[in-house]
Amino acid sequence: MTESLATAIARAGGAVSLLRNAQARPTVFPVTPEFSNWRSEQRSWRESVALLDQSHHMTDLFLSGPDALKLLSDVGVNSFATFAVDHAKQFIAVNHEGYLIGDAILFHLAEDSFDLVGHPMVIDWVQYHLETGEYDATAERDGNSLVREGDPRLYRYELQGPRALELMERLTGGPVPPTKFFHMATFTIDGLTVRSLRHGMAGQPGFELFGPWAEGARVRAAIVAAGEEFDLVPVGAKAYSSANLESAWVPSPLPAIFTGEGTEAYREWLPAARAGSLAGSLDSDDIEDYYVTPYDLGYGRSVAFDHDFIGRAALERHAAAQRRTKVTLVWDEDDVAAAVRTLLEPGVPAKYIDFPKARYGLYQVDRVLIDGADVGISHDAGYITNEHAFVSLASIDVAHAEPGTPVEVVWGEDPNSQKPAVEPHRQVRIRATVQPAPYSAFARENYRKA
């Protein structure tokens, strides 16, 4: 029988112990790691046009039926008052206490037909409420290529960068109709119907193209052929996994499913294999110390109190007393170099810093200090070639979020956990400077306008 999350927590002696010592292998994108090198591939979405394959690493939950929208409205904090066909949005859900479960992209494909795409955290939550609630709706789940048997249902390709529009016009044989951010349009490429979402993962203008898997190879071939003229660069998993650092999206905050109203039955329902792993210098036995609110991650613009949803009353209280906000931390280059240099010196080294992405657990939670006192948590960390900077995304107390504020990130675990990605190491403190999120000026000022 499949072990439930509840059983696994009891066996491990607590949620923190289970997650911190999880034996799951490090999360990887199941696509080619590098087509050329990740540095050049990172530059492509800033200088020309990048082709990113999104077909394999995300989970799809296809929802249909008269109550599909009601289910989404009951679970999601977003407004659905004007959510029309051919629109998409960042779907966000919280628990009854207003703490974040997760987020994903929601596509409104047709009347009473939706596709929720992303990491499994929020998808599991929606599926659970469908199966245990009274909704006239059905769901079809298409897991990522690490867990699925057979091919994906859909291909997904992203074209991103300053020449993406030119390439789309060449592919479609004419001007691309103006399409608003997170709106969809339909095109013909090499005689095939292709749907497109207007957005971009790295804070640059882009198009996410999708359609039936059987047509994907032909569409990709047409993109590659037309792209030669526009310096198209195929992007592998290493560069792609770091794209969120430029757009300032935190891909996997720890879901608030381990405590709270209604979560006990959910933990009985959820397979333990989908629990994830916890990494970082924050070492508390209280799992709630790892929870975040939507406001901690900059999602306030997506919250709409125009409908009833799980956690609404609690989220209204969080909204009235916002404690933290999302920032970028730019790590001190000398301290990063010193941490890397410990690998070449005698003694126990600092925790290995991987490039371009340094996360070593699904949920990365590192302490952020000012004068030795905790002022926030650091999430994803990695290197941005386009900014010549090593950065992390963080949730910082509002009082310390002013750009230019000096802080320290505690890097590494003490004690070392038993995760496969953790080698014997010692903690180090790395100086950092608070900067806006997104860090890229273009992403910050023009992303949603492009």
Short mmCIF file of C-alpha atoms in Angstrom, two decimals:
data_model
loop_
_atom_site.label_atom_id
_atom_site.label_comp_id
_atom_site.label_asym_id
_atom_site.label_seq_id
_atom_site.Cartn_x
_atom_site.Cartn_y
_atom_site.Cartn_z
CA MET A 1 0.00 0.00 0.00
CA THR A 2 1.10 3.60 -0.63
CA GLU A 3 2.26 5.23 2.58
CA SER A 4 0.33 8.35 3.51
CA LEU A 5 1.99 11.57 4.60
CA ALA A 6 0.35 11.18 8.03
CA THR A 7 1.91 7.74 8.50
CA ALA A 8 5.31 8.96 7.33
CA ILE A 9 5.26 11.88 9.79
CA ALA A 10 4.41 9.56 12.67
CA ARG A 11 7.20 7.17 11.64
CA ALA A 12 9.76 10.01 11.46
CA GLY A 13 8.74 11.56 14.75
CA GLY A 14 7.50 14.84 13.27
CA ALA A 15 7.10 16.81 10.05
CA VAL A 16 10.41 18.68 10.33
CA SER A 17 12.38 15.48 10.90
CA LEU A 18 10.67 13.80 7.94
CA LEU A 19 11.32 16.66 5.56
CA ARG A 20 14.81 17.55 6.73
CA ASN A 21 16.05 13.97 6.37
CA ALA A 22 13.97 13.00 3.34
CA GLN A 23 15.74 10.48 1.13
CA ALA A 24 14.25 11.87 -2.07
CA ARG A 25 16.84 12.57 -4.72
CA PRO A 26 17.46 16.24 -5.58
CA THR A 27 14.77 17.70 -7.81
CA VAL A 28 15.86 17.92 -11.45
CA PHE A 29 14.13 19.04 -14.62
CA PRO A 30 13.85 15.92 -16.84
CA VAL A 31 15.18 17.63 -19.97
CA THR A 32 18.65 18.12 -21.48
CA PRO A 33 20.84 19.82 -18.82
CA GLU A 34 22.73 22.06 -21.27
CA PHE A 35 22.55 22.45 -25.03
CA SER A 36 25.62 24.69 -25.09
CA ASN A 37 26.43 26.06 -21.64
CA TRP A 38 24.14 27.53 -19.03
CA ARG A 39 25.90 30.93 -19.06
CA SER A 40 25.23 31.51 -22.76
CA GLU A 41 21.76 30.06 -22.39
CA GLN A 42 20.96 32.52 -19.59
CA ARG A 43 22.13 35.40 -21.78
CA SER A 44 19.83 34.36 -24.62
CA TRP A 45 16.60 35.50 -22.95
CA ARG A 46 18.13 38.93 -22.41
CA GLU A 47 19.94 39.32 -25.77
CA SER A 48 18.05 37.38 -28.48
CA VAL A 49 15.43 34.65 -28.01
CA ALA A 50 15.45 31.52 -25.88
CA LEU A 51 13.58 28.27 -26.52
CA LEU A 52 12.63 26.52 -23.27
CA ASP A 53 10.96 23.12 -23.13
CA GLN A 54 8.33 23.05 -20.38
CA SER A 55 6.78 19.75 -21.44
CA HIS A 56 8.30 17.45 -18.83
CA HIS A 57 8.78 19.00 -15.39
CA MET A 58 5.31 20.25 -14.48
CA THR A 59 2.10 18.53 -13.41
CA ASP A 60 -1.20 19.22 -15.20
CA LEU A 61 -4.62 18.88 -13.59
CA PHE A 62 -7.35 19.10 -16.23
CA LEU A 63 -10.64 20.12 -14.61
CA SER A 64 -14.00 20.06 -16.35
CA GLY A 65 -17.67 20.18 -15.50
CA PRO A 66 -20.33 22.66 -14.36
CA ASP A 67 -18.75 23.07 -10.89
CA ALA A 68 -15.10 23.28 -11.94
CA LEU A 69 -15.03 27.06 -11.60
CA LYS A 70 -16.85 26.87 -8.25
CA LEU A 71 -14.18 24.48 -6.96
CA LEU A 72 -11.41 26.82 -8.04
CA SER A 73 -13.19 29.81 -6.49
CA ASP A 74 -13.76 27.94 -3.21
CA VAL A 75 -10.07 27.02 -2.94
CA GLY A 76 -8.31 29.97 -4.61
CA VAL A 77 -7.68 33.44 -3.23
CA ASN A 78 -7.98 34.94 -6.73
CA SER A 79 -10.98 36.72 -8.18
CA PHE A 80 -12.91 34.76 -10.80
CA ALA A 81 -15.52 37.42 -11.49
CA THR A 82 -14.21 38.16 -14.99
CA PHE A 83 -12.13 35.04 -15.67
CA ALA A 84 -13.06 34.40 -19.28
CA VAL A 85 -12.06 31.69 -21.74
CA ASP A 86 -8.57 32.32 -23.18
CA HIS A 87 -7.44 33.99 -19.98
CA ALA A 88 -4.90 32.63 -17.49
CA LYS A 89 -3.80 33.60 -14.00
CA GLN A 90 -1.44 32.67 -11.22
CA PHE A 91 -3.72 30.55 -9.05
CA ILE A 92 -2.94 30.78 -5.32
CA ALA A 93 -4.36 28.80 -2.41
CA VAL A 94 -3.96 29.06 1.38
CA ASN A 95 -4.92 26.87 4.32
CA HIS A 96 -7.64 27.78 6.81
CA GLU A 97 -5.14 29.88 8.78
CA GLY A 98 -4.19 31.93 5.71
CA TYR A 99 -0.76 30.38 5.13
CA LEU A 100 0.33 29.52 1.62
CA ILE A 101 -0.33 26.08 0.16
CA GLY A 102 1.20 26.95 -3.20
CA ASP A 103 0.64 28.48 -6.60
CA ALA A 104 0.30 27.32 -10.21
CA ILE A 105 -0.78 28.70 -13.58
CA LEU A 106 -4.48 28.28 -14.34
CA PHE A 107 -5.57 28.22 -17.98
CA HIS A 108 -9.24 28.74 -18.91
CA LEU A 109 -9.28 26.52 -22.00
CA ALA A 110 -13.00 26.45 -22.84
CA GLU A 111 -16.38 26.77 -21.16
CA ASP A 112 -16.19 24.69 -17.95
CA SER A 113 -12.71 23.47 -18.90
CA PHE A 114 -9.47 24.40 -17.12
CA ASP A 115 -5.85 23.29 -16.86
CA LEU A 116 -3.93 23.90 -13.62
CA VAL A 117 -0.19 23.63 -14.31
CA GLY A 118 2.79 23.70 -11.98
CA HIS A 119 4.41 21.98 -9.01
CA PRO A 120 2.17 19.40 -7.28
CA MET A 121 1.65 21.26 -3.96
CA VAL A 122 -1.40 23.31 -4.89
CA ILE A 123 -2.55 20.77 -7.50
CA ASP A 124 -2.77 18.09 -4.80
CA TRP A 125 -4.77 20.48 -2.60
CA VAL A 126 -7.29 21.21 -5.38
CA GLN A 127 -7.62 17.55 -6.33
CA TYR A 128 -8.24 16.60 -2.69
CA HIS A 129 -11.05 19.12 -2.33
CA LEU A 130 -12.60 17.93 -5.58
CA GLU A 131 -12.55 14.30 -4.44
CA THR A 132 -13.85 15.00 -0.93
CA GLY A 133 -16.31 17.78 -1.78
CA GLU A 134 -19.64 17.83 -3.55
CA TYR A 135 -18.69 19.21 -6.94
CA ASP A 136 -20.12 18.29 -10.32
CA ALA A 137 -16.71 18.17 -11.93
CA THR A 138 -14.03 15.70 -12.97
CA ALA A 139 -10.25 15.80 -13.03
CA GLU A 140 -7.58 14.19 -15.18
CA ARG A 141 -4.07 14.35 -13.77
CA ASP A 142 -0.97 14.26 -15.97
CA GLY A 143 2.12 14.01 -13.79
CA ASN A 144 5.57 15.13 -14.87
CA SER A 145 7.91 12.89 -16.80
CA LEU A 146 9.64 11.68 -13.61
CA VAL A 147 6.47 9.92 -12.45
CA ARG A 148 4.35 9.50 -15.59
CA GLU A 149 4.27 6.38 -17.70
CA GLY A 150 4.30 7.33 -21.38
CA ASP A 151 4.29 10.70 -23.10
CA PRO A 152 2.81 13.95 -21.78
CA ARG A 153 -0.64 14.94 -22.91
CA LEU A 154 0.61 18.34 -24.11
CA TYR A 155 3.84 19.86 -25.37
CA ARG A 156 4.83 23.25 -23.94
CA TYR A 157 7.50 25.47 -25.44
CA GLU A 158 8.41 28.95 -24.31
CA LEU A 159 9.89 31.60 -26.59
CA GLN A 160 11.37 34.37 -24.52
CA GLY A 161 13.51 37.42 -25.13
CA PRO A 162 13.67 40.68 -27.08
CA ARG A 163 13.38 38.89 -30.45
CA ALA A 164 10.54 36.56 -29.46
CA LEU A 165 7.92 38.71 -31.17
CA GLU A 166 9.89 38.82 -34.43
CA LEU A 167 10.23 35.05 -34.38
CA MET A 168 6.52 34.57 -33.71
CA GLU A 169 5.69 36.77 -36.67
CA ARG A 170 7.96 34.71 -38.90
CA LEU A 171 6.44 31.46 -37.62
CA THR A 172 2.85 32.60 -38.08
CA GLY A 173 3.37 34.49 -41.33
CA GLY A 174 2.02 37.83 -40.20
CA PRO A 175 1.70 40.37 -37.40
CA VAL A 176 0.92 38.92 -34.00
CA PRO A 177 -2.34 40.42 -32.71
CA PRO A 178 -1.84 42.45 -29.52
CA THR A 179 -2.33 40.07 -26.61
CA LYS A 180 -2.42 41.25 -23.02
CA PHE A 181 -0.24 39.75 -20.30
CA PHE A 182 -1.63 36.33 -19.22
CA HIS A 183 -4.11 36.24 -22.09
CA MET A 184 -4.17 33.52 -24.73
CA ALA A 185 -4.34 33.52 -28.51
CA THR A 186 -4.43 30.85 -31.20
CA PHE A 187 -1.94 30.67 -34.10
CA THR A 188 -1.11 28.41 -37.01
CA ILE A 189 2.48 27.11 -37.18
CA ASP A 190 3.46 24.78 -40.04
CA GLY A 191 -0.21 24.06 -40.66
CA LEU A 192 -0.91 23.12 -37.04
CA THR A 193 -3.14 24.96 -34.57
CA VAL A 194 -1.11 26.21 -31.61
CA ARG A 195 -2.40 27.96 -28.51
CA SER A 196 -0.25 30.61 -26.87
CA LEU A 197 -0.07 32.28 -23.47
CA ARG A 198 1.53 35.73 -23.34
CA HIS A 199 4.05 35.86 -20.51
CA GLY A 200 7.68 35.02 -19.68
CA MET A 201 9.45 33.06 -16.98
CA ALA A 202 12.60 35.19 -16.64
CA GLY A 203 11.05 38.63 -16.63
CA GLN A 204 11.33 39.05 -20.40
CA PRO A 205 8.50 39.17 -22.99
CA GLY A 206 7.54 35.74 -24.21
CA PHE A 207 5.04 33.26 -25.58
CA GLU A 208 4.20 29.88 -24.06
CA LEU A 209 3.07 27.62 -26.91
CA PHE A 210 1.14 24.41 -26.26
CA GLY A 211 -0.83 21.74 -28.04
CA PRO A 212 -1.24 17.94 -28.40
CA TRP A 213 1.97 16.03 -27.69
CA ALA A 214 1.84 14.24 -31.04
CA GLU A 215 2.30 17.58 -32.81
CA GLY A 216 5.10 18.85 -30.59
CA ALA A 217 8.09 17.60 -32.59
CA ARG A 218 6.78 19.25 -35.75
CA VAL A 219 6.13 22.56 -34.00
CA ARG A 220 9.58 22.50 -32.40
CA ALA A 221 11.23 21.79 -35.75
CA ALA A 222 9.46 24.80 -37.27
CA ILE A 223 10.57 26.99 -34.35
CA VAL A 224 14.19 25.89 -34.64
CA ALA A 225 14.28 26.39 -38.41
CA ALA A 226 12.76 29.87 -38.27
CA GLY A 227 14.80 30.78 -35.21
CA GLU A 228 18.20 30.64 -36.91
CA GLU A 229 17.62 34.12 -38.30
CA PHE A 230 16.92 35.48 -34.82
CA ASP A 231 19.79 33.79 -32.93
CA LEU A 232 17.49 31.31 -31.25
CA VAL A 233 19.18 29.48 -28.37
CA PRO A 234 17.78 26.20 -26.98
CA VAL A 235 17.89 26.38 -23.17
CA GLY A 236 18.55 23.33 -21.00
CA ALA A 237 17.47 22.43 -17.50
CA LYS A 238 20.33 24.17 -15.68
CA ALA A 239 19.66 27.63 -17.10
CA TYR A 240 15.90 27.15 -17.13
CA SER A 241 15.84 26.27 -13.41
CA SER A 242 17.50 29.61 -12.66
CA ALA A 243 15.15 31.79 -14.73
CA ASN A 244 12.90 32.47 -11.73
CA LEU A 245 15.71 34.39 -10.02
CA GLU A 246 15.30 37.16 -12.62
CA SER A 247 11.50 37.29 -12.49
CA ALA A 248 11.58 36.89 -8.65
CA TRP A 249 9.15 33.96 -8.53
CA VAL A 250 9.71 31.59 -5.60
CA PRO A 251 8.91 28.18 -7.10
CA SER A 252 8.50 25.96 -4.05
CA PRO A 253 7.77 27.53 -0.67
CA LEU A 254 6.96 24.93 1.96
CA PRO A 255 3.20 24.22 1.81
CA ALA A 256 1.25 24.87 5.00
CA ILE A 257 -0.31 21.41 5.13
CA PHE A 258 1.26 20.02 8.32
CA THR A 259 -0.94 21.81 10.87
CA GLY A 260 -4.23 23.61 10.91
CA GLU A 261 -7.93 23.04 10.39
CA GLY A 262 -8.83 20.37 7.87
CA THR A 263 -5.28 19.24 7.18
CA GLU A 264 -5.31 16.00 9.21
CA ALA A 265 -7.57 14.27 6.70
CA TYR A 266 -5.54 15.75 3.87
CA ARG A 267 -2.33 14.23 5.24
CA GLU A 268 -4.08 10.85 5.35
CA TRP A 269 -5.04 11.32 1.68
CA LEU A 270 -1.69 12.63 0.38
CA PRO A 271 0.99 10.06 -0.56
CA ALA A 272 4.18 10.53 1.48
CA ALA A 273 6.22 10.46 -1.72
CA ARG A 274 4.88 13.91 -2.57
CA ALA A 275 5.94 15.48 0.75
CA GLY A 276 9.22 16.97 -0.57
CA SER A 277 12.42 17.79 1.29
CA LEU A 278 13.48 20.67 3.53
CA ALA A 279 16.93 22.28 3.37
CA GLY A 280 18.65 25.28 4.85
CA SER A 281 19.92 26.89 7.99
CA LEU A 282 16.55 27.55 9.64
CA ASP A 283 16.41 24.73 12.18
CA SER A 284 13.19 24.87 14.16
CA ASP A 285 11.20 21.90 15.42
CA ASP A 286 8.00 23.90 14.83
CA ILE A 287 6.94 23.36 11.22
CA GLU A 288 4.86 26.55 11.32
CA ASP A 289 8.08 28.58 11.50
CA TYR A 290 8.62 27.62 7.85
CA TYR A 291 5.18 28.79 6.67
CA VAL A 292 4.71 31.96 4.62
CA THR A 293 1.71 34.06 3.65
CA PRO A 294 0.97 35.23 0.10
CA TYR A 295 2.10 38.69 1.20
CA ASP A 296 5.52 37.38 2.20
CA LEU A 297 6.05 36.42 -1.46
CA GLY A 298 4.58 39.51 -3.09
CA TYR A 299 1.28 37.94 -4.10
CA GLY A 300 -0.91 40.64 -2.61
CA ARG A 301 -2.08 41.85 -6.02
CA SER A 302 -3.63 38.42 -6.67
CA VAL A 303 -5.67 38.28 -3.45
CA ALA A 304 -9.31 39.24 -3.89
CA PHE A 305 -11.78 39.33 -1.02
CA ASP A 306 -14.75 39.40 -3.41
CA HIS A 307 -15.74 35.78 -2.69
CA ASP A 308 -15.64 33.18 0.05
CA PHE A 309 -12.68 30.81 -0.03
CA ILE A 310 -10.72 28.56 2.31
CA GLY A 311 -8.74 30.78 4.68
CA ARG A 312 -10.42 34.08 3.77
CA ALA A 313 -10.96 35.35 7.33
CA ALA A 314 -7.41 34.51 8.35
CA LEU A 315 -5.97 36.02 5.20
CA GLU A 316 -7.82 39.26 5.85
CA ARG A 317 -6.03 39.41 9.20
CA HIS A 318 -2.67 38.80 7.51
CA ALA A 319 -3.48 41.55 5.00
CA ALA A 320 -4.10 44.02 7.79
CA ALA A 321 -0.78 43.25 9.47
CA GLN A 322 1.71 42.42 6.75
CA ARG A 323 4.91 41.45 8.48
CA ARG A 324 7.25 40.60 5.62
CA THR A 325 7.77 41.41 1.95
CA LYS A 326 9.69 39.84 -0.92
CA VAL A 327 13.13 41.16 -1.84
CA THR A 328 16.26 40.08 -3.69
CA LEU A 329 19.41 39.56 -1.66
CA VAL A 330 22.63 40.19 -3.59
CA TRP A 331 25.32 38.07 -1.97
CA ASP A 332 28.76 39.53 -1.31
CA GLU A 333 31.14 38.30 -4.02
CA ASP A 334 34.08 37.93 -1.64
CA ASP A 335 32.06 35.86 0.81
CA VAL A 336 30.70 33.61 -1.96
CA ALA A 337 34.23 33.11 -3.28
CA ALA A 338 35.50 32.37 0.23
CA ALA A 339 32.79 29.73 0.74
CA VAL A 340 33.67 28.07 -2.56
CA ARG A 341 37.37 28.27 -1.72
CA THR A 342 36.86 26.12 1.40
CA LEU A 343 36.57 23.14 -0.94
CA LEU A 344 40.28 23.64 -1.75
CA GLU A 345 41.40 24.07 1.84
CA PRO A 346 42.05 21.56 4.65
CA GLY A 347 39.26 20.90 7.13
CA VAL A 348 35.47 20.76 6.89
CA PRO A 349 34.28 22.94 3.99
CA ALA A 350 31.25 25.19 3.73
CA LYS A 351 28.12 23.69 2.16
CA TYR A 352 28.76 23.22 -1.55
CA ILE A 353 27.36 26.12 -3.60
CA ASP A 354 26.13 24.81 -6.93
CA PHE A 355 25.87 27.01 -10.02
CA PRO A 356 23.63 28.30 -11.45
CA LYS A 357 21.13 27.05 -8.82
CA ALA A 358 22.28 26.44 -5.26
CA ARG A 359 19.09 25.01 -3.75
CA TYR A 360 19.70 21.55 -2.25
CA GLY A 361 16.16 20.71 -1.08
CA LEU A 362 12.75 21.19 -2.62
CA TYR A 363 12.02 23.74 0.11
CA GLN A 364 15.08 25.94 0.74
CA VAL A 365 14.78 27.98 3.95
CA ASP A 366 17.86 29.87 5.16
CA ARG A 367 18.10 32.34 8.04
CA VAL A 368 18.63 36.04 7.28
CA LEU A 369 20.22 38.11 10.07
CA ILE A 370 20.94 41.69 11.03
CA ASP A 371 23.33 42.06 13.97
CA GLY A 372 22.73 38.40 14.82
CA ALA A 373 18.93 38.73 15.00
CA ASP A 374 16.61 36.92 12.57
CA VAL A 375 14.81 39.31 10.20
CA GLY A 376 13.57 36.93 7.50
CA ILE A 377 14.16 33.82 5.42
CA SER A 378 16.00 33.26 2.16
CA HIS A 379 14.48 30.92 -0.43
CA ASP A 380 15.92 30.08 -3.86
CA ALA A 381 19.56 31.06 -4.46
CA GLY A 382 21.71 31.10 -7.57
CA TYR A 383 23.76 32.96 -10.14
CA ILE A 384 22.44 35.41 -12.75
CA THR A 385 24.86 35.75 -15.65
CA ASN A 386 23.01 38.78 -16.97
CA GLU A 387 23.60 40.67 -13.72
CA HIS A 388 27.00 39.15 -12.83
CA ALA A 389 25.51 38.48 -9.41
CA PHE A 390 24.82 35.65 -7.01
CA VAL A 391 21.41 36.29 -5.45
CA SER A 392 18.62 34.77 -3.45
CA LEU A 393 14.93 35.56 -3.17
CA ALA A 394 13.88 36.31 0.37
CA SER A 395 10.98 37.27 2.63
CA ILE A 396 12.21 40.07 4.91
CA ASP A 397 10.62 42.02 7.75
CA VAL A 398 9.16 45.19 6.24
CA ALA A 399 11.27 47.33 8.58
CA HIS A 400 14.47 45.98 6.99
CA ALA A 401 13.37 45.76 3.34
CA GLU A 402 14.79 49.09 2.15
CA PRO A 403 17.17 48.60 -0.81
CA GLY A 404 20.78 48.84 0.32
CA THR A 405 20.16 47.34 3.76
CA PRO A 406 23.05 45.03 4.74
CA VAL A 407 22.14 41.57 6.04
CA GLU A 408 23.77 38.15 6.48
CA VAL A 409 22.57 34.82 5.07
CA VAL A 410 23.41 31.76 7.14
CA TRP A 411 24.47 29.13 4.61
CA GLY A 412 24.53 25.43 5.45
CA GLU A 413 22.95 23.19 8.07
CA ASP A 414 23.87 22.67 11.71
CA PRO A 415 23.47 19.83 12.44
CA ASN A 416 23.93 18.37 8.96
CA SER A 417 20.81 16.54 7.79
CA GLN A 418 20.74 13.10 6.17
CA LYS A 419 19.47 14.19 2.76
CA PRO A 420 21.38 12.68 -0.21
CA ALA A 421 22.38 16.18 -1.37
CA VAL A 422 24.00 17.07 1.96
CA GLU A 423 27.70 16.33 2.52
CA PRO A 424 29.62 16.96 5.77
CA HIS A 425 30.00 20.75 5.99
CA ARG A 426 30.04 23.70 8.34
CA GLN A 427 27.80 26.75 8.43
CA VAL A 428 29.11 30.07 7.17
CA ARG A 429 27.65 33.56 7.13
CA ILE A 430 27.54 35.36 3.82
CA ARG A 431 27.00 39.09 3.71
CA ALA A 432 24.28 40.30 1.37
CA THR A 433 22.51 43.51 0.40
CA VAL A 434 18.76 43.97 0.11
CA GLN A 435 17.64 44.94 -3.40
CA PRO A 436 14.25 45.03 -5.18
CA ALA A 437 12.48 41.94 -6.47
CA PRO A 438 12.70 41.45 -9.39
CA TYR A 439 16.36 42.52 -9.39
CA SER A 440 16.39 43.09 -13.15
CA ALA A 441 15.22 46.64 -13.90
CA PHE A 442 13.48 45.47 -17.09
CA ALA A 443 11.56 42.74 -15.29
CA ARG A 444 10.61 45.14 -12.53
CA GLU A 445 9.45 47.99 -14.74
CA ASN A 446 8.32 46.48 -18.05
CA TYR A 447 7.57 42.76 -17.65
CA ARG A 448 3.78 42.97 -17.45
CA LYS A 449 3.66 45.72 -20.08
CA ALA A 450 5.60 43.77 -22.73
#
